[in-house]
mmCIF file of N, CA and C in Angstrom:
data_model
loop_
_atom_site.group_PDB
_atom_site.id
_atom_site.type_symbol
_atom_site.label_atom_id
_atom_site.label_comp_id
_atom_site.label_asym_id
_atom_site.label_seq_id
_atom_site.Cartn_x
_atom_site.Cartn_y
_atom_site.Cartn_z
ATOM 1 N N UNK A 1 -203.795 -111.353 -4.207
ATOM 2 C CA UNK A 1 -203.559 -110.715 -5.251
ATOM 3 C C UNK A 1 -202.996 -110.992 -6.307
ATOM 4 N N UNK A 2 -202.014 -111.669 -5.678
ATOM 5 C CA UNK A 2 -200.562 -111.922 -6.934
ATOM 6 C C UNK A 2 -200.601 -110.901 -8.103
ATOM 7 N N UNK A 3 -199.982 -110.005 -7.297
ATOM 8 C CA UNK A 3 -199.194 -108.724 -8.434
ATOM 9 C C UNK A 3 -200.166 -107.990 -9.150
ATOM 10 N N UNK A 4 -201.844 -107.705 -8.651
ATOM 11 C CA UNK A 4 -202.499 -106.663 -9.143
ATOM 12 C C UNK A 4 -201.768 -105.447 -8.760
ATOM 13 N N UNK A 5 -202.447 -104.266 -9.728
ATOM 14 C CA UNK A 5 -201.532 -103.036 -9.250
ATOM 15 C C UNK A 5 -202.487 -102.839 -7.532
ATOM 16 N N UNK A 6 -201.521 -102.227 -6.563
ATOM 17 C CA UNK A 6 -201.998 -101.626 -5.626
ATOM 18 C C UNK A 6 -201.011 -100.535 -5.164
ATOM 19 N N UNK A 7 -201.286 -99.610 -4.476
ATOM 20 C CA UNK A 7 -200.738 -98.711 -3.624
ATOM 21 C C UNK A 7 -200.343 -99.372 -2.550
ATOM 22 N N UNK A 8 -199.183 -98.405 -2.187
ATOM 23 C CA UNK A 8 -198.406 -99.124 -0.991
ATOM 24 C C UNK A 8 -199.507 -98.528 0.238
ATOM 25 N N UNK A 9 -200.165 -97.668 0.236
ATOM 26 C CA UNK A 9 -201.160 -97.261 0.997
ATOM 27 C C UNK A 9 -202.320 -96.847 0.585
ATOM 28 N N UNK A 10 -203.527 -97.424 0.903
ATOM 29 C CA UNK A 10 -204.858 -97.136 -0.023
ATOM 30 C C UNK A 10 -205.190 -95.744 0.388
ATOM 31 N N UNK A 11 -206.314 -95.065 -0.534
ATOM 32 C CA UNK A 11 -206.318 -94.127 -0.142
ATOM 33 C C UNK A 11 -207.282 -94.011 1.018
ATOM 34 N N UNK A 12 -207.191 -92.953 1.613
ATOM 35 C CA UNK A 12 -208.393 -92.680 3.073
ATOM 36 C C UNK A 12 -209.042 -91.676 2.543
ATOM 37 N N UNK A 13 -210.391 -92.423 3.009
ATOM 38 C CA UNK A 13 -211.209 -91.120 2.802
ATOM 39 C C UNK A 13 -212.590 -91.842 3.835
ATOM 40 N N UNK A 14 -213.555 -91.154 3.858
ATOM 41 C CA UNK A 14 -214.702 -91.410 4.852
ATOM 42 C C UNK A 14 -215.569 -91.975 4.098
ATOM 43 N N UNK A 15 -215.626 -91.864 2.677
ATOM 44 C CA UNK A 15 -216.284 -92.860 1.706
ATOM 45 C C UNK A 15 -215.704 -93.721 0.892
ATOM 46 N N UNK A 16 -216.410 -94.713 0.912
ATOM 47 C CA UNK A 16 -215.941 -95.936 -0.158
ATOM 48 C C UNK A 16 -215.400 -95.211 -1.652
ATOM 49 N N UNK A 17 -214.295 -95.693 -1.983
ATOM 50 C CA UNK A 17 -213.465 -95.232 -3.271
ATOM 51 C C UNK A 17 -213.593 -96.254 -4.176
ATOM 52 N N UNK A 18 -213.139 -95.844 -5.511
ATOM 53 C CA UNK A 18 -213.052 -96.839 -6.431
ATOM 54 C C UNK A 18 -211.645 -98.026 -6.105
ATOM 55 N N UNK A 19 -210.664 -97.651 -5.514
ATOM 56 C CA UNK A 19 -209.885 -98.285 -5.100
ATOM 57 C C UNK A 19 -210.178 -99.295 -3.739
ATOM 58 N N UNK A 20 -211.070 -98.991 -3.246
ATOM 59 C CA UNK A 20 -211.456 -99.926 -2.048
ATOM 60 C C UNK A 20 -212.541 -101.332 -3.040
ATOM 61 N N UNK A 21 -213.331 -100.771 -3.528
ATOM 62 C CA UNK A 21 -214.170 -101.731 -4.630
ATOM 63 C C UNK A 21 -213.246 -102.360 -5.276
ATOM 64 N N UNK A 22 -212.127 -102.218 -6.134
ATOM 65 C CA UNK A 22 -211.048 -102.555 -6.979
ATOM 66 C C UNK A 22 -210.726 -104.046 -5.875
ATOM 67 N N UNK A 23 -210.151 -103.522 -4.925
ATOM 68 C CA UNK A 23 -209.614 -104.386 -3.591
ATOM 69 C C UNK A 23 -210.512 -104.989 -2.756
ATOM 70 N N UNK A 24 -211.575 -105.338 -2.707
ATOM 71 C CA UNK A 24 -212.600 -105.660 -1.774
ATOM 72 C C UNK A 24 -211.950 -107.582 -1.513
ATOM 73 N N UNK A 25 -211.526 -107.931 -2.922
ATOM 74 C CA UNK A 25 -211.296 -109.353 -2.545
ATOM 75 C C UNK A 25 -209.881 -109.653 -1.452
ATOM 76 N N UNK A 26 -208.883 -108.721 -2.011
ATOM 77 C CA UNK A 26 -207.945 -108.646 -1.282
ATOM 78 C C UNK A 26 -208.286 -108.103 0.266
ATOM 79 N N UNK A 27 -208.904 -107.189 0.835
ATOM 80 C CA UNK A 27 -209.161 -107.166 2.005
ATOM 81 C C UNK A 27 -210.233 -108.231 2.780
ATOM 82 N N UNK A 28 -210.657 -108.983 2.181
ATOM 83 C CA UNK A 28 -211.611 -109.912 2.577
ATOM 84 C C UNK A 28 -210.274 -111.511 3.025
ATOM 85 N N UNK A 29 -209.390 -111.261 2.099
ATOM 86 C CA UNK A 29 -208.421 -112.174 2.355
ATOM 87 C C UNK A 29 -207.387 -111.632 3.103
ATOM 88 N N UNK A 30 -207.191 -110.705 3.618
ATOM 89 C CA UNK A 30 -206.445 -110.042 4.407
ATOM 90 C C UNK A 30 -206.953 -110.415 6.007
ATOM 91 N N UNK A 31 -208.311 -110.230 5.815
ATOM 92 C CA UNK A 31 -209.334 -110.416 7.297
ATOM 93 C C UNK A 31 -209.062 -111.640 7.563
ATOM 94 N N UNK A 32 -209.389 -112.459 6.569
ATOM 95 C CA UNK A 32 -209.461 -113.952 6.925
ATOM 96 C C UNK A 32 -207.851 -114.146 7.558
ATOM 97 N N UNK A 33 -206.612 -114.369 6.784
ATOM 98 C CA UNK A 33 -205.693 -114.166 7.075
ATOM 99 C C UNK A 33 -205.539 -113.839 8.561
ATOM 100 N N UNK A 34 -205.617 -112.708 8.982
ATOM 101 C CA UNK A 34 -205.631 -112.065 10.205
ATOM 102 C C UNK A 34 -206.413 -113.066 11.092
ATOM 103 N N UNK A 35 -207.455 -113.218 10.928
ATOM 104 C CA UNK A 35 -208.255 -113.992 12.262
ATOM 105 C C UNK A 35 -207.697 -115.139 12.196
ATOM 106 N N UNK A 36 -207.366 -115.617 11.012
ATOM 107 C CA UNK A 36 -207.023 -117.344 11.407
ATOM 108 C C UNK A 36 -205.249 -117.263 11.879
ATOM 109 N N UNK A 37 -205.014 -116.058 12.235
ATOM 110 C CA UNK A 37 -203.603 -116.106 13.006
ATOM 111 C C UNK A 37 -202.047 -116.301 11.818
ATOM 112 N N UNK A 38 -202.371 -116.182 10.674
ATOM 113 C CA UNK A 38 -201.363 -116.367 9.628
ATOM 114 C C UNK A 38 -200.281 -115.132 10.181
ATOM 115 N N UNK A 39 -199.464 -115.660 10.026
ATOM 116 C CA UNK A 39 -197.833 -114.625 9.711
ATOM 117 C C UNK A 39 -197.914 -113.402 8.851
ATOM 118 N N UNK A 40 -198.247 -112.313 9.469
ATOM 119 C CA UNK A 40 -198.546 -111.519 8.228
ATOM 120 C C UNK A 40 -197.219 -111.273 7.415
ATOM 121 N N UNK A 41 -196.037 -111.805 7.546
ATOM 122 C CA UNK A 41 -194.977 -111.844 6.396
ATOM 123 C C UNK A 41 -195.275 -112.717 5.149
ATOM 124 N N UNK A 42 -195.896 -113.604 5.723
ATOM 125 C CA UNK A 42 -196.458 -114.395 4.975
ATOM 126 C C UNK A 42 -197.615 -114.119 4.007
ATOM 127 N N UNK A 43 -198.695 -113.366 4.559
ATOM 128 C CA UNK A 43 -199.978 -112.594 3.865
ATOM 129 C C UNK A 43 -199.319 -111.420 2.931
ATOM 130 N N UNK A 44 -198.549 -110.792 3.261
ATOM 131 C CA UNK A 44 -197.966 -109.942 2.498
ATOM 132 C C UNK A 44 -196.997 -110.574 1.343
ATOM 133 N N UNK A 45 -196.236 -111.558 1.475
ATOM 134 C CA UNK A 45 -195.822 -112.232 0.223
ATOM 135 C C UNK A 45 -196.925 -112.617 -0.844
ATOM 136 N N UNK A 46 -198.099 -113.640 -0.131
ATOM 137 C CA UNK A 46 -198.862 -114.288 -1.122
ATOM 138 C C UNK A 46 -199.859 -113.319 -1.329
ATOM 139 N N UNK A 47 -200.474 -112.526 -0.609
ATOM 140 C CA UNK A 47 -200.948 -111.537 -1.405
ATOM 141 C C UNK A 47 -200.896 -110.287 -2.335
ATOM 142 N N UNK A 48 -199.424 -109.680 -1.953
ATOM 143 C CA UNK A 48 -199.046 -108.470 -2.306
ATOM 144 C C UNK A 48 -197.698 -109.090 -3.593
ATOM 145 N N UNK A 49 -197.069 -109.777 -3.127
ATOM 146 C CA UNK A 49 -195.940 -110.315 -3.866
ATOM 147 C C UNK A 49 -194.856 -109.504 -3.534
ATOM 148 N N UNK A 50 -194.673 -109.036 -2.271
ATOM 149 C CA UNK A 50 -193.142 -108.385 -1.546
ATOM 150 C C UNK A 50 -192.736 -109.531 -0.754
ATOM 151 N N UNK A 51 -191.431 -109.444 -0.785
ATOM 152 C CA UNK A 51 -190.896 -110.379 0.017
ATOM 153 C C UNK A 51 -190.114 -109.379 1.271
ATOM 154 N N UNK A 52 -191.030 -109.636 2.371
ATOM 155 C CA UNK A 52 -190.658 -108.855 3.433
ATOM 156 C C UNK A 52 -189.168 -109.082 4.250
ATOM 157 N N UNK A 53 -188.405 -110.153 3.768
ATOM 158 C CA UNK A 53 -187.021 -110.284 3.956
ATOM 159 C C UNK A 53 -186.069 -109.179 3.503
ATOM 160 N N UNK A 54 -186.745 -108.896 1.898
ATOM 161 C CA UNK A 54 -185.819 -107.925 1.366
ATOM 162 C C UNK A 54 -186.080 -106.325 1.294
ATOM 163 N N UNK A 55 -187.942 -106.287 1.828
ATOM 164 C CA UNK A 55 -188.441 -105.132 2.094
ATOM 165 C C UNK A 55 -189.121 -104.772 3.001
ATOM 166 N N UNK A 56 -188.147 -105.244 4.329
ATOM 167 C CA UNK A 56 -189.342 -105.114 5.521
ATOM 168 C C UNK A 56 -190.138 -104.117 5.967
ATOM 169 N N UNK A 57 -189.599 -103.084 5.455
ATOM 170 C CA UNK A 57 -190.261 -101.474 6.195
ATOM 171 C C UNK A 57 -191.336 -101.472 5.070
ATOM 172 N N UNK A 58 -191.482 -101.770 3.824
ATOM 173 C CA UNK A 58 -192.337 -101.773 2.828
ATOM 174 C C UNK A 58 -193.550 -102.598 3.088
ATOM 175 N N UNK A 59 -193.312 -103.652 2.939
ATOM 176 C CA UNK A 59 -194.005 -104.921 3.302
ATOM 177 C C UNK A 59 -194.898 -104.770 4.758
ATOM 178 N N UNK A 60 -194.371 -104.447 5.767
ATOM 179 C CA UNK A 60 -195.260 -104.199 6.961
ATOM 180 C C UNK A 60 -195.914 -102.663 6.806
ATOM 181 N N UNK A 61 -195.768 -101.774 5.740
ATOM 182 C CA UNK A 61 -196.520 -100.611 5.767
ATOM 183 C C UNK A 61 -197.675 -100.932 5.001
ATOM 184 N N UNK A 62 -197.216 -101.900 3.819
ATOM 185 C CA UNK A 62 -198.394 -102.250 3.022
ATOM 186 C C UNK A 62 -199.229 -102.802 3.773
ATOM 187 N N UNK A 63 -198.845 -104.108 4.519
ATOM 188 C CA UNK A 63 -199.988 -104.811 5.218
ATOM 189 C C UNK A 63 -200.811 -104.179 6.442
ATOM 190 N N UNK A 64 -199.671 -103.389 7.109
ATOM 191 C CA UNK A 64 -200.751 -102.501 8.150
ATOM 192 C C UNK A 64 -201.782 -101.698 7.448
ATOM 193 N N UNK A 65 -201.328 -101.144 6.472
ATOM 194 C CA UNK A 65 -202.381 -99.715 5.501
ATOM 195 C C UNK A 65 -203.367 -100.519 4.992
ATOM 196 N N UNK A 66 -203.165 -101.637 4.541
ATOM 197 C CA UNK A 66 -204.224 -102.571 3.890
ATOM 198 C C UNK A 66 -205.187 -103.292 4.796
ATOM 199 N N UNK A 67 -204.648 -103.766 5.984
ATOM 200 C CA UNK A 67 -205.557 -104.496 6.694
ATOM 201 C C UNK A 67 -206.342 -103.614 7.431
ATOM 202 N N UNK A 68 -205.594 -102.332 7.773
ATOM 203 C CA UNK A 68 -206.469 -101.254 8.611
ATOM 204 C C UNK A 68 -207.925 -100.827 7.773
ATOM 205 N N UNK A 69 -207.660 -100.404 6.194
ATOM 206 C CA UNK A 69 -208.721 -100.370 5.573
ATOM 207 C C UNK A 69 -209.567 -101.498 5.383
ATOM 208 N N UNK A 70 -209.268 -102.712 5.220
ATOM 209 C CA UNK A 70 -210.062 -103.881 5.250
ATOM 210 C C UNK A 70 -210.860 -103.713 6.723
ATOM 211 N N UNK A 71 -210.392 -103.331 8.077
ATOM 212 C CA UNK A 71 -211.389 -103.140 9.190
ATOM 213 C C UNK A 71 -212.034 -102.245 8.819
ATOM 214 N N UNK A 72 -211.731 -100.986 8.517
ATOM 215 C CA UNK A 72 -212.732 -99.783 8.279
ATOM 216 C C UNK A 72 -213.752 -100.208 7.401
ATOM 217 N N UNK A 73 -213.480 -101.013 6.290
ATOM 218 C CA UNK A 73 -214.559 -101.117 5.466
ATOM 219 C C UNK A 73 -215.639 -102.220 6.670
ATOM 220 N N UNK A 74 -215.156 -103.312 6.988
ATOM 221 C CA UNK A 74 -215.843 -103.798 7.899
ATOM 222 C C UNK A 74 -217.036 -103.221 8.824
ATOM 223 N N UNK A 75 -216.650 -102.152 9.071
ATOM 224 C CA UNK A 75 -217.068 -101.283 10.215
ATOM 225 C C UNK A 75 -218.173 -99.985 9.740
ATOM 226 N N UNK A 76 -217.529 -99.619 8.318
ATOM 227 C CA UNK A 76 -217.894 -98.390 7.951
ATOM 228 C C UNK A 76 -218.537 -98.326 6.504
ATOM 229 N N UNK A 77 -217.446 -99.047 5.445
ATOM 230 C CA UNK A 77 -217.593 -99.054 4.402
ATOM 231 C C UNK A 77 -218.849 -99.853 3.692
ATOM 232 N N UNK A 78 -219.209 -100.998 4.575
ATOM 233 C CA UNK A 78 -220.261 -101.927 4.084
ATOM 234 C C UNK A 78 -221.533 -101.302 3.897
ATOM 235 N N UNK A 79 -221.892 -100.180 4.753
ATOM 236 C CA UNK A 79 -222.997 -99.617 5.097
ATOM 237 C C UNK A 79 -222.834 -98.780 3.470
ATOM 238 N N UNK A 80 -222.267 -97.996 3.430
ATOM 239 C CA UNK A 80 -222.360 -97.668 1.652
ATOM 240 C C UNK A 80 -222.700 -98.705 0.837
ATOM 241 N N UNK A 81 -222.293 -99.660 0.706
ATOM 242 C CA UNK A 81 -222.434 -100.715 0.016
ATOM 243 C C UNK A 81 -223.969 -101.301 -0.088
ATOM 244 N N UNK A 82 -224.447 -100.913 0.998
ATOM 245 C CA UNK A 82 -225.629 -101.612 1.629
ATOM 246 C C UNK A 82 -226.980 -100.526 0.661
ATOM 247 N N UNK A 83 -226.556 -99.081 1.465
ATOM 248 C CA UNK A 83 -227.323 -98.124 0.711
ATOM 249 C C UNK A 83 -227.763 -98.089 -0.845
ATOM 250 N N UNK A 84 -226.523 -98.481 -1.553
ATOM 251 C CA UNK A 84 -226.481 -98.715 -2.854
ATOM 252 C C UNK A 84 -227.472 -100.022 -3.332
#
């Protein structure tokens, strides 16, 4: 993502949001990093530009929240894309 605008936590909704649409590439990169066993600290640093040594709580929150939303997309959100 390299410092594109992001919230610390993506908006939660049962529907696909504009935020989700704008951050699909990020979600895919997070899922890819997770499935390949990449260290979450490295992923959050590369994708969000957050230094986990300087901001450990925020880095963890941002990573966990966005990874959870990315997983939601693979289970639910993609269905909305297919209907369109």
